Amino acid sequence: MPGLSIIGTGRYLPGRPYTNHDLARVLDTNDEWIRKRTGISQRHFCPEGLGASDLALVASEQALADARLGPADIDYILFNTMTPDNIFPGPGTMLGARLGCVGVPALDLRTQCAAMLFAFQVAESLLNSRSARRILIVGAEAHAAVMPWRDWDLLEGTREGRPSAEDWERATRERGWAVIFGDGAGAIVVERAERPEAGILAVDLHSDGRFAHQLCIPAGFRRAPSGQQTGILDSPFIHMDGRDVFKHAVTKLPRSVTDVCEKASISVNDIDWFVAHQANQRINESVCERLGVPPEKMPSNIDRCGNTSAATIPILLDEMRRDGRLREGQLVCLLALGAGFHWGSVLIRF
Ligand code: UT7
């Protein structure tokens, strides 16, 4: 069976970073709490008027250039996001048009922070069934659209003053999740590889909708009661039961890694890198501890980028490829848990 090779990567973190001190101008929080509880020092936000597909475009162009390919060489697009530009259509088709991949099938994946894992499995199937030769996989997020403050000038420090009491209280009510998310995009070009050792060794993926309410934006196409306005914009904010999600992550992820190793008949110690979703540094430290993995094998960029949901894994992979940490022949385990819940791990020989 032919393998799957990563032949190009790119990333884009828009604008300047926003520090924890910047957030403390618009809601009741502080740098010490955020760093201690999450490991995050700063994050980026999507610029005014732009969305996930705009961020994805920059990362994708970079990945194509890295692979020395043009838009005509791509025959499938897999777009992962939980913050699409529109309710419909999904951003995959918009990205394709702007890249010049006109007519190329574009599939939007809605598996939130775990989407990259699902995308790799789908990509491998497309390559092995000869439905595609070269696939662009993108993860991009624009959480800025749902942030609970209104006054970006105050956040940026370009205007002196304080938010109104009402704005301050609203933003503070949402602080549990508002301080962890950031924006960005990562892109990966994969192709069918004739190197038989390269590619996916095993996949362990799960979804469990019994926990959908623990992390969601509860707004969508539910018919409103007679005489009332439509429910599409019922809630503009993210709902996250942070402690519960945390507990699920630190129990489900180590189990998934153990299971994926068993499927591939390898030992956890054989893995060179654990490229984990960057939701909270404490989650990843706990996963390492439970697996007996040295923390140096689980790289992190959450301090600089925050939690960019579907974009964390491709952004981190791009950083690691470009600085030389990630090399051909290494065994990598991708792992993530996110809203849905969707979670699992994928073992890839690079
Ligand atoms: O990527 C998608 C998947 N998402 C995740 O994996 C997120 C998982 N959950 C988490 O990362 C953590 O639960 C959070 C970082 C979201 C929250 O950390 P926590 O240690 O679980 O804090 P908590 O919600 O239990 O709150 C502890 C205290 C509370 O105060 P009291 O009641 O003890 O007085 C909160 O009101 O910290 C307070 N607090 C804050 N204080 C300052 C909550 N958020 C903040 C904040 N700044 N931003």
PDB file of C-alpha atoms in Angstrom, residues 116-253:
ATOM      1  CA  MET A 116      -6.692  17.313  12.005  1.00  0.00           C
ATOM      2  CA  LEU A 117      -6.790  13.688  13.118  1.00  0.00           C
ATOM      3  CA  PHE A 118      -9.947  13.020  11.134  1.00  0.00           C
ATOM      4  CA  ALA A 119      -8.480  14.909   8.152  1.00  0.00           C
ATOM      5  CA  PHE A 120      -5.377  12.714   8.097  1.00  0.00           C
ATOM      6  CA  GLN A 121      -7.526   9.579   8.121  1.00  0.00           C
ATOM      7  CA  VAL A 122      -9.715  10.918   5.291  1.00  0.00           C
ATOM      8  CA  ALA A 123      -6.637  12.046   3.332  1.00  0.00           C
ATOM      9  CA  GLU A 124      -5.052   8.616   3.563  1.00  0.00           C
ATOM     10  CA  SER A 125      -8.269   6.965   2.337  1.00  0.00           C
ATOM     11  CA  LEU A 126      -8.505   9.392  -0.593  1.00  0.00           C
ATOM     12  CA  LEU A 127      -4.895   8.738  -1.547  1.00  0.00           C
ATOM     13  CA  ASN A 128      -5.130   4.960  -1.191  1.00  0.00           C
ATOM     14  CA  SER A 129      -8.364   4.769  -3.185  1.00  0.00           C
ATOM     15  CA  ARG A 130      -6.637   6.848  -5.885  1.00  0.00           C
ATOM     16  CA  SER A 131      -9.328   9.530  -5.572  1.00  0.00           C
ATOM     17  CA  ALA A 132      -6.610  12.131  -5.048  1.00  0.00           C
ATOM     18  CA  ARG A 133      -2.865  12.469  -5.537  1.00  0.00           C
ATOM     19  CA  ARG A 134      -2.123  15.669  -3.633  1.00  0.00           C
ATOM     20  CA  ILE A 135      -4.313  17.048  -0.870  1.00  0.00           C
ATOM     21  CA  LEU A 136      -4.261  20.406   0.914  1.00  0.00           C
ATOM     22  CA  ILE A 137      -5.252  20.013   4.576  1.00  0.00           C
ATOM     23  CA  VAL A 138      -5.962  23.263   6.423  1.00  0.00           C
ATOM     24  CA  GLY A 139      -6.873  24.134   9.986  1.00  0.00           C
ATOM     25  CA  ALA A 140      -7.897  27.758  10.553  1.00  0.00           C
ATOM     26  CA  GLU A 141      -9.783  29.614  13.262  1.00  0.00           C
ATOM     27  CA  ALA A 142     -11.140  33.109  13.823  1.00  0.00           C
ATOM     28  CA  HIS A 143     -12.377  32.982  17.427  1.00  0.00           C
ATOM     29  CA  ALA A 144     -12.133  36.795  17.502  1.00  0.00           C
ATOM     30  CA  ALA A 145     -15.662  36.760  16.093  1.00  0.00           C
ATOM     31  CA  VAL A 146     -17.068  35.373  19.363  1.00  0.00           C
ATOM     32  CA  MET A 147     -14.873  37.123  21.920  1.00  0.00           C
ATOM     33  CA  PRO A 148     -17.032  38.603  24.699  1.00  0.00           C
ATOM     34  CA  TRP A 149     -15.689  42.170  24.630  1.00  0.00           C
ATOM     35  CA  ARG A 150     -16.884  44.855  22.264  1.00  0.00           C
ATOM     36  CA  ASP A 151     -14.140  47.462  22.426  1.00  0.00           C
ATOM     37  CA  TRP A 152     -11.037  46.265  20.581  1.00  0.00           C
ATOM     38  CA  ASP A 153      -9.435  49.747  20.922  1.00  0.00           C
ATOM     39  CA  LEU A 154      -9.428  49.352  24.706  1.00  0.00           C
ATOM     40  CA  LEU A 155      -7.950  45.870  24.416  1.00  0.00           C
ATOM     41  CA  GLU A 156      -5.262  47.126  22.081  1.00  0.00           C
ATOM     42  CA  GLY A 157      -4.500  50.086  24.334  1.00  0.00           C
ATOM     43  CA  THR A 158      -5.067  52.563  21.486  1.00  0.00           C
ATOM     44  CA  ARG A 159      -7.792  54.203  23.578  1.00  0.00           C
ATOM     45  CA  GLU A 160      -7.515  55.092  27.259  1.00  0.00           C
ATOM     46  CA  GLY A 161     -10.317  54.305  29.687  1.00  0.00           C
ATOM     47  CA  ARG A 162     -12.321  51.391  30.991  1.00  0.00           C
ATOM     48  CA  PRO A 163     -15.222  49.397  29.548  1.00  0.00           C
ATOM     49  CA  SER A 164     -18.709  50.163  30.797  1.00  0.00           C
ATOM     50  CA  ALA A 165     -19.755  48.150  33.864  1.00  0.00           C
ATOM     51  CA  GLU A 166     -22.102  46.128  31.649  1.00  0.00           C
ATOM     52  CA  ASP A 167     -19.360  45.287  29.102  1.00  0.00           C
ATOM     53  CA  TRP A 168     -16.891  44.424  31.870  1.00  0.00           C
ATOM     54  CA  GLU A 169     -19.371  42.068  33.564  1.00  0.00           C
ATOM     55  CA  ARG A 170     -20.384  40.374  30.313  1.00  0.00           C
ATOM     56  CA  ALA A 171     -16.762  39.741  29.324  1.00  0.00           C
ATOM     57  CA  THR A 172     -15.828  38.593  32.836  1.00  0.00           C
ATOM     58  CA  ARG A 173     -18.690  36.058  32.861  1.00  0.00           C
ATOM     59  CA  GLU A 174     -17.058  34.436  29.820  1.00  0.00           C
ATOM     60  CA  ARG A 175     -13.460  34.630  31.050  1.00  0.00           C
ATOM     61  CA  GLY A 176     -13.066  30.877  31.590  1.00  0.00           C
ATOM     62  CA  TRP A 177     -12.883  30.243  27.838  1.00  0.00           C
ATOM     63  CA  ALA A 178     -12.125  33.752  26.523  1.00  0.00           C
ATOM     64  CA  VAL A 179      -8.560  33.735  27.823  1.00  0.00           C
ATOM     65  CA  ILE A 180      -7.563  30.431  26.208  1.00  0.00           C
ATOM     66  CA  PHE A 181      -8.527  30.853  22.550  1.00  0.00           C
ATOM     67  CA  GLY A 182      -6.440  32.534  19.861  1.00  0.00           C
ATOM     68  CA  ASP A 183      -6.520  32.721  16.074  1.00  0.00           C
ATOM     69  CA  GLY A 184      -4.314  31.367  13.321  1.00  0.00           C
ATOM     70  CA  ALA A 185      -4.018  28.896  10.482  1.00  0.00           C
ATOM     71  CA  GLY A 186      -1.828  25.971   9.559  1.00  0.00           C
ATOM     72  CA  ALA A 187      -1.693  24.154   6.229  1.00  0.00           C
ATOM     73  CA  ILE A 188      -0.206  20.854   5.105  1.00  0.00           C
ATOM     74  CA  VAL A 189       0.198  19.387   1.628  1.00  0.00           C
ATOM     75  CA  VAL A 190       0.224  15.588   1.545  1.00  0.00           C
ATOM     76  CA  GLU A 191       0.766  13.262  -1.376  1.00  0.00           C
ATOM     77  CA  ARG A 192       0.750   9.594  -2.158  1.00  0.00           C
ATOM     78  CA  ALA A 193       4.253   8.408  -1.339  1.00  0.00           C
ATOM     79  CA  GLU A 194       5.956   5.428  -2.835  1.00  0.00           C
ATOM     80  CA  ARG A 195       8.192   5.195   0.283  1.00  0.00           C
ATOM     81  CA  PRO A 196       6.416   2.211   1.854  1.00  0.00           C
ATOM     82  CA  GLU A 197       7.531   3.047   5.387  1.00  0.00           C
ATOM     83  CA  ALA A 198       6.013   6.574   5.260  1.00  0.00           C
ATOM     84  CA  GLY A 199       2.431   7.210   6.262  1.00  0.00           C
ATOM     85  CA  ILE A 200      -0.193   6.327   8.814  1.00  0.00           C
ATOM     86  CA  LEU A 201       0.541   3.277  10.957  1.00  0.00           C
ATOM     87  CA  ALA A 202      -2.638   3.311  13.016  1.00  0.00           C
ATOM     88  CA  VAL A 203      -5.609   5.489  13.932  1.00  0.00           C
ATOM     89  CA  ASP A 204      -7.707   5.560  17.098  1.00  0.00           C
ATOM     90  CA  LEU A 205     -10.638   7.955  16.754  1.00  0.00           C
ATOM     91  CA  HIS A 206     -13.812   8.425  18.789  1.00  0.00           C
ATOM     92  CA  SER A 207     -16.873  10.684  18.941  1.00  0.00           C
ATOM     93  CA  ASP A 208     -19.359  10.860  21.798  1.00  0.00           C
ATOM     94  CA  GLY A 209     -22.235  13.309  21.471  1.00  0.00           C
ATOM     95  CA  ARG A 210     -23.424  12.662  25.023  1.00  0.00           C
ATOM     96  CA  PHE A 211     -20.959  15.401  25.974  1.00  0.00           C
ATOM     97  CA  ALA A 212     -21.817  17.831  23.156  1.00  0.00           C
ATOM     98  CA  HIS A 213     -23.337  20.289  25.645  1.00  0.00           C
ATOM     99  CA  GLN A 214     -20.083  20.607  27.596  1.00  0.00           C
ATOM    100  CA  LEU A 215     -18.359  22.589  24.847  1.00  0.00           C
ATOM    101  CA  CYS A 216     -20.477  24.280  22.219  1.00  0.00           C
ATOM    102  CA  ILE A 217     -22.038  27.411  20.800  1.00  0.00           C
ATOM    103  CA  PRO A 218     -25.697  26.571  21.385  1.00  0.00           C
ATOM    104  CA  ALA A 219     -27.034  28.478  18.377  1.00  0.00           C
ATOM    105  CA  GLY A 220     -28.145  27.014  15.074  1.00  0.00           C
ATOM    106  CA  PHE A 221     -31.029  25.821  12.986  1.00  0.00           C
ATOM    107  CA  ARG A 222     -33.553  24.906  15.663  1.00  0.00           C
ATOM    108  CA  ARG A 223     -37.052  26.046  14.806  1.00  0.00           C
ATOM    109  CA  ALA A 224     -38.188  28.757  17.203  1.00  0.00           C
ATOM    110  CA  PRO A 225     -41.545  28.477  19.021  1.00  0.00           C
ATOM    111  CA  SER A 226     -44.439  29.977  17.109  1.00  0.00           C
ATOM    112  CA  GLY A 227     -44.375  33.765  17.153  1.00  0.00           C
ATOM    113  CA  GLN A 228     -40.733  34.029  18.211  1.00  0.00           C
ATOM    114  CA  GLN A 229     -37.649  35.034  16.241  1.00  0.00           C
ATOM    115  CA  THR A 230     -35.499  32.307  14.716  1.00  0.00           C
ATOM    116  CA  GLY A 231     -32.981  30.702  17.097  1.00  0.00           C
ATOM    117  CA  ILE A 232     -29.905  30.961  14.848  1.00  0.00           C
ATOM    118  CA  LEU A 233     -28.230  33.595  16.985  1.00  0.00           C
ATOM    119  CA  ASP A 234     -29.606  32.452  20.364  1.00  0.00           C
ATOM    120  CA  SER A 235     -26.202  32.495  21.956  1.00  0.00           C
ATOM    121  CA  PRO A 236     -23.263  34.345  20.473  1.00  0.00           C
ATOM    122  CA  PHE A 237     -20.801  32.871  22.989  1.00  0.00           C
ATOM    123  CA  ILE A 238     -18.956  29.631  23.566  1.00  0.00           C
ATOM    124  CA  HIS A 239     -20.232  27.494  26.423  1.00  0.00           C
ATOM    125  CA  MET A 240     -17.450  25.454  28.035  1.00  0.00           C
ATOM    126  CA  ASP A 241     -17.588  23.344  31.194  1.00  0.00           C
ATOM    127  CA  GLY A 242     -13.832  23.768  31.555  1.00  0.00           C
ATOM    128  CA  ARG A 243     -13.216  21.394  34.463  1.00  0.00           C
ATOM    129  CA  ASP A 244     -15.233  18.580  32.894  1.00  0.00           C
ATOM    130  CA  VAL A 245     -13.542  18.972  29.510  1.00  0.00           C
ATOM    131  CA  PHE A 246     -10.187  18.949  31.282  1.00  0.00           C
ATOM    132  CA  LYS A 247     -11.006  15.664  33.057  1.00  0.00           C
ATOM    133  CA  HIS A 248     -12.151  14.017  29.829  1.00  0.00           C
ATOM    134  CA  ALA A 249      -8.940  15.088  28.078  1.00  0.00           C
ATOM    135  CA  VAL A 250      -6.538  13.803  30.726  1.00  0.00           C
ATOM    136  CA  THR A 251      -8.250  10.403  30.880  1.00  0.00           C
ATOM    137  CA  LYS A 252      -9.286   9.794  27.261  1.00  0.00           C
ATOM    138  CA  LEU A 253      -6.071  10.926  25.563  1.00  0.00           C
TER     139      LEU A 253
END
